[in-house]
JSON list of C-alpha atoms and ligand atoms in Angstrom, two decimals:
[
{"chain": "A", "resi": 272, "resn": "UNK", "atom": "CA", "xyz": [-32.46, 4.00, -16.74]},
{"chain": "A", "resi": 273, "resn": "UNK", "atom": "CA", "xyz": [-33.01, 1.34, -19.39]},
{"chain": "A", "resi": 274, "resn": "UNK", "atom": "CA", "xyz": [-35.48, -1.30, -18.39]},
{"chain": "A", "resi": 275, "resn": "UNK", "atom": "CA", "xyz": [-33.69, -4.10, -20.14]},
{"chain": "A", "resi": 276, "resn": "UNK", "atom": "CA", "xyz": [-31.13, -6.24, -18.18]},
{"chain": "A", "resi": 277, "resn": "UNK", "atom": "CA", "xyz": [-27.48, -4.60, -18.47]},
{"chain": "A", "resi": 278, "resn": "UNK", "atom": "CA", "xyz": [-26.09, -7.58, -20.54]},
{"chain": "A", "resi": 279, "resn": "UNK", "atom": "CA", "xyz": [-28.65, -6.87, -23.36]},
{"chain": "A", "resi": 280, "resn": "UNK", "atom": "CA", "xyz": [-27.53, -3.26, -23.68]},
{"chain": "A", "resi": 281, "resn": "UNK", "atom": "CA", "xyz": [-25.58, -1.77, -26.53]},
{"chain": "A", "resi": 282, "resn": "UNK", "atom": "CA", "xyz": [-22.07, -0.45, -25.54]},
{"chain": "A", "resi": 283, "resn": "UNK", "atom": "CA", "xyz": [-23.35, 3.12, -25.42]},
{"chain": "A", "resi": 284, "resn": "UNK", "atom": "CA", "xyz": [-26.42, 2.13, -23.16]},
{"chain": "A", "resi": 285, "resn": "UNK", "atom": "CA", "xyz": [-24.30, 0.14, -21.00]},
{"chain": "A", "resi": 286, "resn": "UNK", "atom": "CA", "xyz": [-21.86, 3.07, -20.63]},
{"chain": "A", "resi": 287, "resn": "UNK", "atom": "CA", "xyz": [-24.78, 5.37, -19.74]},
{"chain": "A", "resi": 288, "resn": "UNK", "atom": "CA", "xyz": [-26.20, 2.72, -17.44]},
{"chain": "A", "resi": 289, "resn": "UNK", "atom": "CA", "xyz": [-22.97, 2.23, -15.21]},
{"chain": "A", "resi": 290, "resn": "UNK", "atom": "CA", "xyz": [-22.42, 6.16, -15.26]},
{"chain": "A", "resi": 291, "resn": "UNK", "atom": "CA", "xyz": [-26.08, 6.83, -14.24]},
{"chain": "A", "resi": 292, "resn": "UNK", "atom": "CA", "xyz": [-25.97, 4.25, -11.37]},
{"chain": "A", "resi": 293, "resn": "UNK", "atom": "CA", "xyz": [-22.91, 5.76, -10.03]},
{"chain": "A", "resi": 294, "resn": "UNK", "atom": "CA", "xyz": [-24.41, 9.41, -10.21]},
{"chain": "A", "resi": 295, "resn": "UNK", "atom": "CA", "xyz": [-27.69, 8.20, -8.59]},
{"chain": "A", "resi": 296, "resn": "UNK", "atom": "CA", "xyz": [-25.59, 6.66, -5.84]},
{"chain": "A", "resi": 297, "resn": "UNK", "atom": "CA", "xyz": [-23.77, 9.56, -5.22]},
{"chain": "A", "resi": 298, "resn": "UNK", "atom": "CA", "xyz": [-26.82, 11.84, -5.22]},
{"chain": "A", "resi": 299, "resn": "UNK", "atom": "CA", "xyz": [-28.52, 9.53, -2.73]},
{"chain": "A", "resi": 300, "resn": "UNK", "atom": "CA", "xyz": [-25.46, 9.73, -0.39]},
{"chain": "A", "resi": 301, "resn": "UNK", "atom": "CA", "xyz": [-25.78, 13.49, -0.26]},
{"chain": "A", "resi": 302, "resn": "UNK", "atom": "CA", "xyz": [-29.67, 13.78, -0.04]},
{"chain": "A", "resi": 303, "resn": "UNK", "atom": "CA", "xyz": [-30.79, 14.39, 3.60]},
{"chain": "A", "resi": 304, "resn": "UNK", "atom": "CA", "xyz": [-31.85, 11.09, 5.18]},
{"chain": "A", "resi": 305, "resn": "UNK", "atom": "CA", "xyz": [-35.50, 11.81, 5.53]},
{"chain": "A", "resi": 306, "resn": "UNK", "atom": "CA", "xyz": [-35.80, 12.85, 1.89]},
{"chain": "A", "resi": 307, "resn": "UNK", "atom": "CA", "xyz": [-34.29, 9.65, 0.57]},
{"chain": "A", "resi": 308, "resn": "UNK", "atom": "CA", "xyz": [-37.57, 7.72, 1.27]},
{"chain": "A", "resi": 309, "resn": "UNK", "atom": "CA", "xyz": [-39.57, 6.85, -1.92]},
{"chain": "A", "resi": 310, "resn": "UNK", "atom": "CA", "xyz": [-42.59, 9.00, -2.48]},
{"chain": "A", "resi": 311, "resn": "UNK", "atom": "CA", "xyz": [-45.08, 9.40, -5.28]},
{"chain": "A", "resi": 312, "resn": "UNK", "atom": "CA", "xyz": [-44.40, 12.60, -7.31]},
{"chain": "A", "resi": 313, "resn": "UNK", "atom": "CA", "xyz": [-47.69, 14.78, -8.27]},
{"chain": "A", "resi": 314, "resn": "UNK", "atom": "CA", "xyz": [-48.67, 14.36, -11.72]},
{"chain": "A", "resi": 315, "resn": "UNK", "atom": "CA", "xyz": [-47.75, 18.00, -12.77]},
{"chain": "A", "resi": 316, "resn": "UNK", "atom": "CA", "xyz": [-44.17, 17.37, -11.30]},
{"chain": "A", "resi": 317, "resn": "UNK", "atom": "CA", "xyz": [-43.83, 14.11, -13.33]},
{"chain": "A", "resi": 318, "resn": "UNK", "atom": "CA", "xyz": [-44.73, 16.18, -16.44]},
{"chain": "A", "resi": 319, "resn": "UNK", "atom": "CA", "xyz": [-42.15, 18.64, -15.70]},
{"chain": "A", "resi": 320, "resn": "UNK", "atom": "CA", "xyz": [-39.58, 15.95, -15.40]},
{"chain": "A", "resi": 321, "resn": "UNK", "atom": "CA", "xyz": [-40.76, 14.44, -18.68]},
{"chain": "A", "resi": 322, "resn": "UNK", "atom": "CA", "xyz": [-40.34, 17.78, -20.49]},
{"chain": "A", "resi": 323, "resn": "UNK", "atom": "CA", "xyz": [-37.43, 19.12, -18.45]},
{"chain": "A", "resi": 324, "resn": "UNK", "atom": "CA", "xyz": [-35.60, 20.94, -21.31]},
{"chain": "A", "resi": 325, "resn": "UNK", "atom": "CA", "xyz": [-35.68, 24.33, -20.18]},
{"chain": "A", "resi": 326, "resn": "UNK", "atom": "CA", "xyz": [-38.57, 25.48, -17.78]},
{"chain": "A", "resi": 327, "resn": "UNK", "atom": "CA", "xyz": [-38.10, 25.93, -14.12]},
{"chain": "A", "resi": 328, "resn": "UNK", "atom": "CA", "xyz": [-40.17, 24.41, -11.53]},
{"chain": "A", "resi": 329, "resn": "UNK", "atom": "CA", "xyz": [-41.82, 26.27, -8.42]},
{"chain": "A", "resi": 330, "resn": "UNK", "atom": "CA", "xyz": [-43.28, 24.19, -5.65]},
{"chain": "A", "resi": 331, "resn": "UNK", "atom": "CA", "xyz": [-45.30, 26.22, -3.23]},
{"chain": "A", "resi": 332, "resn": "UNK", "atom": "CA", "xyz": [-47.80, 25.26, -0.32]},
{"chain": "A", "resi": 333, "resn": "UNK", "atom": "CA", "xyz": [-48.07, 25.36, 3.41]},
{"chain": "A", "resi": 334, "resn": "UNK", "atom": "CA", "xyz": [-45.75, 24.23, 5.75]},
{"chain": "A", "resi": 335, "resn": "UNK", "atom": "CA", "xyz": [-45.08, 20.42, 6.01]},
{"chain": "A", "resi": 336, "resn": "UNK", "atom": "CA", "xyz": [-46.92, 19.63, 2.72]},
{"chain": "A", "resi": 337, "resn": "UNK", "atom": "CA", "xyz": [-44.01, 17.88, 1.23]},
{"chain": "A", "resi": 338, "resn": "UNK", "atom": "CA", "xyz": [-42.24, 20.69, -0.87]},
{"chain": "A", "resi": 339, "resn": "UNK", "atom": "CA", "xyz": [-38.63, 19.79, 0.04]},
{"chain": "A", "resi": 340, "resn": "UNK", "atom": "CA", "xyz": [-39.23, 16.04, -0.17]},
{"chain": "A", "resi": 341, "resn": "UNK", "atom": "CA", "xyz": [-40.85, 16.64, -3.71]},
{"chain": "A", "resi": 342, "resn": "UNK", "atom": "CA", "xyz": [-38.09, 18.82, -4.84]},
{"chain": "A", "resi": 343, "resn": "UNK", "atom": "CA", "xyz": [-35.29, 16.24, -3.80]},
{"chain": "A", "resi": 344, "resn": "UNK", "atom": "CA", "xyz": [-37.20, 13.45, -5.65]},
{"chain": "A", "resi": 345, "resn": "UNK", "atom": "CA", "xyz": [-37.69, 15.52, -8.74]},
{"chain": "A", "resi": 346, "resn": "UNK", "atom": "CA", "xyz": [-33.93, 16.28, -8.83]},
{"chain": "A", "resi": 347, "resn": "UNK", "atom": "CA", "xyz": [-33.32, 12.64, -8.58]},
{"chain": "A", "resi": 348, "resn": "UNK", "atom": "CA", "xyz": [-35.65, 11.98, -11.68]},
{"chain": "A", "resi": 349, "resn": "UNK", "atom": "CA", "xyz": [-34.00, 14.74, -13.55]},
{"chain": "A", "resi": 350, "resn": "UNK", "atom": "CA", "xyz": [-30.67, 13.18, -12.96]},
{"chain": "A", "resi": 351, "resn": "UNK", "atom": "CA", "xyz": [-32.02, 9.74, -13.94]},
{"chain": "A", "resi": 352, "resn": "UNK", "atom": "CA", "xyz": [-33.46, 11.37, -17.15]},
{"chain": "A", "resi": 353, "resn": "UNK", "atom": "CA", "xyz": [-29.94, 12.86, -17.86]},
{"chain": "A", "resi": 354, "resn": "UNK", "atom": "CA", "xyz": [-28.73, 9.36, -18.58]},
{"chain": "A", "resi": 355, "resn": "UNK", "atom": "CA", "xyz": [-31.47, 8.10, -20.76]},
{"chain": "A", "resi": 356, "resn": "UNK", "atom": "CA", "xyz": [-30.10, 6.61, -23.78]},
{"chain": "A", "resi": 357, "resn": "UNK", "atom": "CA", "xyz": [-32.61, 8.56, -26.08]},
{"chain": "A", "resi": 358, "resn": "UNK", "atom": "CA", "xyz": [-31.09, 11.79, -24.81]},
{"chain": "A", "resi": 359, "resn": "UNK", "atom": "CA", "xyz": [-27.94, 13.36, -26.55]},
{"chain": "A", "resi": 360, "resn": "UNK", "atom": "CA", "xyz": [-25.09, 13.16, -24.25]},
{"chain": "A", "resi": 361, "resn": "UNK", "atom": "CA", "xyz": [-23.83, 16.62, -23.29]},
{"chain": "A", "resi": 362, "resn": "UNK", "atom": "CA", "xyz": [-21.24, 15.78, -20.69]},
{"chain": "A", "resi": 363, "resn": "UNK", "atom": "CA", "xyz": [-21.86, 14.89, -16.98]},
{"chain": "A", "resi": 364, "resn": "UNK", "atom": "CA", "xyz": [-24.65, 16.82, -15.07]},
{"chain": "A", "resi": 365, "resn": "UNK", "atom": "CA", "xyz": [-23.96, 19.56, -12.76]},
{"chain": "A", "resi": 366, "resn": "UNK", "atom": "CA", "xyz": [-26.76, 19.73, -10.16]},
{"chain": "A", "resi": 367, "resn": "UNK", "atom": "CA", "xyz": [-26.40, 22.26, -7.45]},
{"chain": "A", "resi": 368, "resn": "UNK", "atom": "CA", "xyz": [-28.77, 22.07, -4.15]},
{"chain": "A", "resi": 369, "resn": "UNK", "atom": "CA", "xyz": [-28.91, 25.01, -1.65]},
{"chain": "A", "resi": 370, "resn": "UNK", "atom": "CA", "xyz": [-30.92, 25.78, 1.24]},
{"chain": "A", "resi": 371, "resn": "UNK", "atom": "CA", "xyz": [-31.55, 29.46, 0.92]},
{"chain": "A", "resi": 372, "resn": "UNK", "atom": "CA", "xyz": [-30.12, 30.30, 4.32]},
{"chain": "A", "resi": 373, "resn": "UNK", "atom": "CA", "xyz": [-26.77, 28.65, 3.58]},
{"chain": "A", "resi": 374, "resn": "UNK", "atom": "CA", "xyz": [-26.87, 30.28, 0.12]},
{"chain": "A", "resi": 375, "resn": "UNK", "atom": "CA", "xyz": [-27.41, 33.84, 1.47]},
{"chain": "A", "resi": 376, "resn": "UNK", "atom": "CA", "xyz": [-24.64, 33.09, 4.03]},
{"chain": "A", "resi": 377, "resn": "UNK", "atom": "CA", "xyz": [-22.17, 32.00, 1.25]},
{"chain": "A", "resi": 378, "resn": "UNK", "atom": "CA", "xyz": [-23.09, 35.17, -0.82]},
{"chain": "A", "resi": 379, "resn": "UNK", "atom": "CA", "xyz": [-22.42, 37.59, 2.02]},
{"chain": "A", "resi": 380, "resn": "UNK", "atom": "CA", "xyz": [-19.77, 40.50, 1.33]},
{"chain": "A", "resi": 381, "resn": "UNK", "atom": "CA", "xyz": [-17.64, 39.58, 4.29]},
{"chain": "A", "resi": 382, "resn": "UNK", "atom": "CA", "xyz": [-16.14, 36.33, 2.72]},
{"chain": "A", "resi": 383, "resn": "UNK", "atom": "CA", "xyz": [-13.24, 36.17, 0.31]},
{"chain": "A", "resi": 384, "resn": "UNK", "atom": "CA", "xyz": [-14.10, 37.88, -3.03]},
{"chain": "A", "resi": 385, "resn": "UNK", "atom": "CA", "xyz": [-12.58, 35.07, -5.20]},
{"chain": "A", "resi": 386, "resn": "UNK", "atom": "CA", "xyz": [-14.70, 32.28, -3.47]},
{"chain": "A", "resi": 387, "resn": "UNK", "atom": "CA", "xyz": [-17.92, 34.30, -3.75]},
{"chain": "A", "resi": 388, "resn": "UNK", "atom": "CA", "xyz": [-17.24, 35.11, -7.54]},
{"chain": "A", "resi": 389, "resn": "UNK", "atom": "CA", "xyz": [-16.57, 31.44, -8.29]},
{"chain": "A", "resi": 390, "resn": "UNK", "atom": "CA", "xyz": [-19.69, 30.48, -6.62]},
{"chain": "A", "resi": 391, "resn": "UNK", "atom": "CA", "xyz": [-21.96, 33.09, -8.33]},
{"chain": "A", "resi": 392, "resn": "UNK", "atom": "CA", "xyz": [-20.43, 31.67, -11.53]},
{"chain": "A", "resi": 393, "resn": "UNK", "atom": "CA", "xyz": [-20.90, 28.12, -10.80]},
{"chain": "A", "resi": 394, "resn": "UNK", "atom": "CA", "xyz": [-24.54, 29.06, -10.01]},
{"chain": "A", "resi": 395, "resn": "UNK", "atom": "CA", "xyz": [-25.06, 30.94, -13.05]},
{"chain": "A", "resi": 396, "resn": "UNK", "atom": "CA", "xyz": [-23.89, 27.96, -15.11]},
{"chain": "A", "resi": 397, "resn": "UNK", "atom": "CA", "xyz": [-24.80, 24.52, -13.56]},
{"chain": "A", "resi": 398, "resn": "UNK", "atom": "CA", "xyz": [-27.28, 22.59, -15.36]},
{"chain": "A", "resi": 399, "resn": "UNK", "atom": "CA", "xyz": [-29.97, 22.35, -12.65]},
{"chain": "A", "resi": 400, "resn": "UNK", "atom": "CA", "xyz": [-30.05, 24.55, -9.41]},
{"chain": "A", "resi": 401, "resn": "UNK", "atom": "CA", "xyz": [-32.47, 23.73, -6.46]},
{"chain": "A", "resi": 402, "resn": "UNK", "atom": "CA", "xyz": [-32.93, 26.29, -3.88]},
{"chain": "A", "resi": 403, "resn": "UNK", "atom": "CA", "xyz": [-35.03, 25.11, -1.01]},
{"chain": "A", "resi": 404, "resn": "UNK", "atom": "CA", "xyz": [-37.08, 27.35, 1.12]},
{"chain": "A", "resi": 405, "resn": "UNK", "atom": "CA", "xyz": [-36.31, 30.61, -0.86]},
{"chain": "A", "resi": 406, "resn": "UNK", "atom": "CA", "xyz": [-38.56, 32.72, 1.59]},
{"chain": "A", "resi": 407, "resn": "UNK", "atom": "CA", "xyz": [-36.95, 31.34, 4.72]},
{"chain": "A", "resi": 408, "resn": "UNK", "atom": "CA", "xyz": [-34.71, 34.33, 5.13]},
{"chain": "A", "resi": 409, "resn": "UNK", "atom": "CA", "xyz": [-34.75, 37.82, 3.94]},
{"chain": "A", "resi": 410, "resn": "UNK", "atom": "CA", "xyz": [-31.74, 38.70, 1.67]},
{"chain": "A", "resi": 411, "resn": "UNK", "atom": "CA", "xyz": [-29.68, 41.92, 2.30]},
{"chain": "A", "resi": 412, "resn": "UNK", "atom": "CA", "xyz": [-29.47, 44.42, -0.71]},
{"chain": "A", "resi": 413, "resn": "UNK", "atom": "CA", "xyz": [-25.85, 43.08, -1.27]},
{"chain": "A", "resi": 414, "resn": "UNK", "atom": "CA", "xyz": [-27.41, 39.45, -1.44]},
{"chain": "A", "resi": 415, "resn": "UNK", "atom": "CA", "xyz": [-30.16, 40.58, -3.63]},
{"chain": "A", "resi": 416, "resn": "UNK", "atom": "CA", "xyz": [-27.66, 41.76, -6.11]},
{"chain": "A", "resi": 417, "resn": "UNK", "atom": "CA", "xyz": [-25.75, 38.67, -6.13]},
{"chain": "A", "resi": 418, "resn": "UNK", "atom": "CA", "xyz": [-29.27, 36.67, -6.68]},
{"chain": "A", "resi": 419, "resn": "UNK", "atom": "CA", "xyz": [-29.93, 39.03, -9.58]},
{"chain": "A", "resi": 420, "resn": "UNK", "atom": "CA", "xyz": [-26.49, 38.10, -11.12]},
{"chain": "A", "resi": 421, "resn": "UNK", "atom": "CA", "xyz": [-27.45, 34.28, -10.62]},
{"chain": "A", "resi": 422, "resn": "UNK", "atom": "CA", "xyz": [-30.99, 34.47, -11.79]},
{"chain": "A", "resi": 423, "resn": "UNK", "atom": "CA", "xyz": [-30.61, 36.97, -14.71]},
{"chain": "A", "resi": 424, "resn": "UNK", "atom": "CA", "xyz": [-27.89, 34.78, -16.17]},
{"chain": "A", "resi": 425, "resn": "UNK", "atom": "CA", "xyz": [-29.92, 31.68, -15.95]},
{"chain": "A", "resi": 426, "resn": "UNK", "atom": "CA", "xyz": [-33.12, 33.42, -17.18]},
{"chain": "A", "resi": 427, "resn": "UNK", "atom": "CA", "xyz": [-31.44, 34.69, -20.42]},
{"chain": "A", "resi": 428, "resn": "UNK", "atom": "CA", "xyz": [-29.92, 31.24, -20.82]},
{"chain": "A", "resi": 429, "resn": "UNK", "atom": "CA", "xyz": [-33.07, 29.44, -19.96]},
{"chain": "A", "resi": 430, "resn": "UNK", "atom": "CA", "xyz": [-31.28, 27.27, -17.38]},
{"chain": "A", "resi": 431, "resn": "UNK", "atom": "CA", "xyz": [-33.74, 25.66, -15.13]},
{"chain": "A", "resi": 432, "resn": "UNK", "atom": "CA", "xyz": [-34.13, 26.19, -11.37]},
{"chain": "A", "resi": 433, "resn": "UNK", "atom": "CA", "xyz": [-36.28, 24.22, -8.74]},
{"chain": "A", "resi": 434, "resn": "UNK", "atom": "CA", "xyz": [-37.58, 26.49, -5.89]},
{"chain": "A", "resi": 435, "resn": "UNK", "atom": "CA", "xyz": [-39.50, 25.58, -2.92]},
{"chain": "A", "resi": 436, "resn": "UNK", "atom": "CA", "xyz": [-41.17, 28.25, -1.10]},
{"chain": "A", "resi": 437, "resn": "UNK", "atom": "CA", "xyz": [-44.19, 28.81, 0.88]},
{"chain": "A", "resi": 438, "resn": "UNK", "atom": "CA", "xyz": [-45.34, 31.86, -1.29]},
{"chain": "A", "resi": 439, "resn": "UNK", "atom": "CA", "xyz": [-45.67, 32.37, -5.23]},
{"chain": "A", "resi": 440, "resn": "UNK", "atom": "CA", "xyz": [-43.11, 34.00, -7.10]},
{"chain": "A", "resi": 441, "resn": "UNK", "atom": "CA", "xyz": [-45.01, 37.47, -7.16]},
{"chain": "A", "resi": 442, "resn": "UNK", "atom": "CA", "xyz": [-44.88, 37.53, -3.55]},
{"chain": "A", "resi": 443, "resn": "UNK", "atom": "CA", "xyz": [-41.13, 37.06, -3.30]},
{"chain": "A", "resi": 444, "resn": "UNK", "atom": "CA", "xyz": [-40.04, 40.54, -4.12]},
{"chain": "A", "resi": 445, "resn": "UNK", "atom": "CA", "xyz": [-39.40, 41.34, -0.41]},
{"chain": "A", "resi": 446, "resn": "UNK", "atom": "CA", "xyz": [-37.03, 38.43, -0.25]},
{"chain": "A", "resi": 447, "resn": "UNK", "atom": "CA", "xyz": [-35.20, 38.45, -3.48]},
{"chain": "A", "resi": 448, "resn": "UNK", "atom": "CA", "xyz": [-35.74, 42.00, -4.87]},
{"chain": "A", "resi": 449, "resn": "UNK", "atom": "CA", "xyz": [-38.34, 42.67, -7.59]},
{"chain": "A", "resi": 450, "resn": "UNK", "atom": "CA", "xyz": [-36.20, 41.83, -10.51]},
{"chain": "A", "resi": 451, "resn": "UNK", "atom": "CA", "xyz": [-35.51, 38.31, -9.38]},
{"chain": "A", "resi": 452, "resn": "UNK", "atom": "CA", "xyz": [-39.17, 37.55, -8.58]},
{"chain": "A", "resi": 453, "resn": "UNK", "atom": "CA", "xyz": [-40.37, 38.90, -11.95]},
{"chain": "A", "resi": 454, "resn": "UNK", "atom": "CA", "xyz": [-37.86, 36.71, -13.66]},
{"chain": "A", "resi": 455, "resn": "UNK", "atom": "CA", "xyz": [-38.85, 33.65, -11.64]},
{"chain": "A", "resi": 456, "resn": "UNK", "atom": "CA", "xyz": [-42.45, 34.32, -12.55]},
{"chain": "A", "resi": 457, "resn": "UNK", "atom": "CA", "xyz": [-41.58, 33.96, -16.17]},
{"chain": "A", "resi": 458, "resn": "UNK", "atom": "CA", "xyz": [-39.07, 31.05, -15.70]},
{"chain": "A", "resi": 459, "resn": "UNK", "atom": "CA", "xyz": [-41.56, 29.08, -13.91]},
{"chain": "A", "resi": 460, "resn": "UNK", "atom": "CA", "xyz": [-44.47, 30.06, -16.06]},
{"chain": "A", "resi": 461, "resn": "UNK", "atom": "CA", "xyz": [-46.84, 27.05, -16.26]},
{"chain": "A", "resi": 462, "resn": "UNK", "atom": "CA", "xyz": [-44.83, 25.08, -13.74]},
{"chain": "A", "resi": 463, "resn": "UNK", "atom": "CA", "xyz": [-45.82, 26.63, -10.46]},
{"chain": "A", "resi": 464, "resn": "UNK", "atom": "CA", "xyz": [-47.20, 23.71, -8.50]},
{"chain": "A", "resi": 465, "resn": "UNK", "atom": "CA", "xyz": [-49.42, 24.11, -5.47]},
{"chain": "A", "resi": 466, "resn": "UNK", "atom": "CA", "xyz": [-49.01, 21.27, -3.22]},
{"chain": "A", "resi": 467, "resn": "UNK", "atom": "CA", "xyz": [-52.09, 20.97, -0.94]},
{"chain": "A", "resi": 468, "resn": "UNK", "atom": "CA", "xyz": [-53.03, 19.02, 2.21]},
{"chain": "A", "resi": 469, "resn": "UNK", "atom": "CA", "xyz": [-52.32, 18.90, 5.91]},
{"chain": "A", "resi": 470, "resn": "UNK", "atom": "CA", "xyz": [-48.81, 19.11, 7.55]},
{"chain": "A", "resi": 471, "resn": "UNK", "atom": "CA", "xyz": [-47.35, 15.66, 7.12]},
{"chain": "A", "resi": 472, "resn": "UNK", "atom": "CA", "xyz": [-45.27, 16.08, 10.24]},
{"chain": "A", "resi": 473, "resn": "UNK", "atom": "CA", "xyz": [-48.32, 16.04, 12.14]},
{"chain": "A", "resi": 474, "resn": "UNK", "atom": "CA", "xyz": [-49.39, 12.77, 10.52]},
{"chain": "A", "resi": 475, "resn": "UNK", "atom": "CA", "xyz": [-46.01, 11.26, 11.25]},
{"chain": "A", "resi": 476, "resn": "UNK", "atom": "CA", "xyz": [-46.20, 12.35, 15.03]},
{"chain": "A", "resi": 477, "resn": "UNK", "atom": "CA", "xyz": [-49.74, 11.18, 15.22]},
{"chain": "B", "resi": 1742, "resn": "ATP", "atom": "N1", "xyz": [-45.56, 12.43, -0.87]},
{"chain": "B", "resi": 1742, "resn": "ATP", "atom": "C1", "xyz": [-45.19, 12.16, 0.40]},
{"chain": "B", "resi": 1742, "resn": "ATP", "atom": "N2", "xyz": [-45.55, 11.03, 0.89]},
{"chain": "B", "resi": 1742, "resn": "ATP", "atom": "C2", "xyz": [-45.09, 10.71, 2.20]},
{"chain": "B", "resi": 1742, "resn": "ATP", "atom": "N3", "xyz": [-44.42, 11.44, 3.04]},
{"chain": "B", "resi": 1742, "resn": "ATP", "atom": "C3", "xyz": [-44.06, 12.59, 2.61]},
{"chain": "B", "resi": 1742, "resn": "ATP", "atom": "C4", "xyz": [-44.35, 13.17, 1.26]},
{"chain": "B", "resi": 1742, "resn": "ATP", "atom": "N4", "xyz": [-43.92, 14.38, 1.01]},
{"chain": "B", "resi": 1742, "resn": "ATP", "atom": "C5", "xyz": [-43.19, 14.58, 2.28]},
{"chain": "B", "resi": 1742, "resn": "ATP", "atom": "N5", "xyz": [-43.33, 13.59, 3.00]},
{"chain": "B", "resi": 1742, "resn": "ATP", "atom": "C6", "xyz": [-42.82, 13.81, 4.44]},
{"chain": "B", "resi": 1742, "resn": "ATP", "atom": "O1", "xyz": [-43.54, 14.79, 5.11]},
{"chain": "B", "resi": 1742, "resn": "ATP", "atom": "C7", "xyz": [-42.66, 15.46, 5.92]},
{"chain": "B", "resi": 1742, "resn": "ATP", "atom": "C8", "xyz": [-42.53, 17.09, 5.52]},
{"chain": "B", "resi": 1742, "resn": "ATP", "atom": "O2", "xyz": [-42.02, 17.06, 4.25]},
{"chain": "B", "resi": 1742, "resn": "ATP", "atom": "P1", "xyz": [-41.14, 18.18, 3.72]},
{"chain": "B", "resi": 1742, "resn": "ATP", "atom": "O3", "xyz": [-40.01, 18.58, 4.65]},
{"chain": "B", "resi": 1742, "resn": "ATP", "atom": "O4", "xyz": [-40.89, 18.01, 2.28]},
{"chain": "B", "resi": 1742, "resn": "ATP", "atom": "O5", "xyz": [-42.21, 19.42, 3.69]},
{"chain": "B", "resi": 1742, "resn": "ATP", "atom": "P2", "xyz": [-42.22, 21.03, 3.40]},
{"chain": "B", "resi": 1742, "resn": "ATP", "atom": "O6", "xyz": [-43.50, 21.37, 2.61]},
{"chain": "B", "resi": 1742, "resn": "ATP", "atom": "O7", "xyz": [-40.89, 21.29, 2.88]},
{"chain": "B", "resi": 1742, "resn": "ATP", "atom": "O8", "xyz": [-42.13, 21.76, 4.99]},
{"chain": "B", "resi": 1742, "resn": "ATP", "atom": "P3", "xyz": [-41.74, 23.28, 5.12]},
{"chain": "B", "resi": 1742, "resn": "ATP", "atom": "O9", "xyz": [-42.62, 24.17, 4.55]},
{"chain": "B", "resi": 1742, "resn": "ATP", "atom": "O10", "xyz": [-41.66, 23.31, 6.74]},
{"chain": "B", "resi": 1742, "resn": "ATP", "atom": "O11", "xyz": [-40.26, 23.36, 4.56]},
{"chain": "B", "resi": 1742, "resn": "ATP", "atom": "C9", "xyz": [-41.46, 14.87, 5.90]},
{"chain": "B", "resi": 1742, "resn": "ATP", "atom": "O12", "xyz": [-41.05, 13.74, 6.92]},
{"chain": "B", "resi": 1742, "resn": "ATP", "atom": "C10", "xyz": [-41.30, 13.97, 4.59]},
{"chain": "B", "resi": 1742, "resn": "ATP", "atom": "O13", "xyz": [-40.55, 12.97, 4.41]},
{"chain": "B", "resi": 1743, "resn": "MG", "atom": "MG1", "xyz": [-39.33, 22.42, 3.17]}
]
C-alpha cells in the first residue's frame, strides 16, 4: 500500500489503494480468527514476499511453531504487494486457501465430476494456492492423481504455492505421491523455510 495519504495519490494509485483496501478487508474476514493477530514474519519469508514473482514457499517445522500463522500473514503480504503501484496491473488476484484435509475431501471420486473438474482447473490456474498442513492426511491413489494434475500444471507454468507441513518436500512422497513431492522440491527450491522453536501453544497456555 502507498505510504502517502490517499489525497496525494495519482488517480491510478488511488484506484489501486481503494481496491487493495477492499481486498485486504475481505481477506481478513475469511482469515481464521487466531491468525488475524499481527506477527513478525521471519526474514527469509519477507524476502520471498519481496521477490514473489514465481517461486513457491514451503514452511516446515515442528508442531505449534507458527507455520500456519506465518502462511496466512504471508498470503496477506502477497495480496498487499499485488496492489503496489510499481507493479504492472494484471487483473484482480485469485488467491485460494485450503486445509489439506478439506482439499482431499473435495477431490474425492464420489462427488459430482463437474464440480471436481472445475475445482481442479481453478486450483491449477489461481495466482497463489496456499495448502495448510499438507502431510496431515494420506491421500488415496485417486487423490494423488488429482494432486498431480494440479501441481504439474502449476509447476510447468511457474505458478506459486505456499505449503505448510511438518516434513520437507522430499519426505512427502507417501502423502502426495513421488511425482508431486519431486515437483514441490524444485518449485520451492531455495524457499524451504524451517521455523524453529518451542510449541507456541504451550507458551499461550502457560
Ligand atoms: N510469530 C508468532 N508470534 C506470536 N504468536 C504466534 C506466532 N506464530 C504463531 N503464533 C501463535 O502460535 C500458535 C500456533 O501457531 P500455528 O497454528 O501457526 O502453528 P503450526 O506450526 O501451524 O502448528 P501445527 O503444526 O500444529 O499445525 C497460535 O496461537 C498462533 O497464533
Ligand atoms: Mg498449522
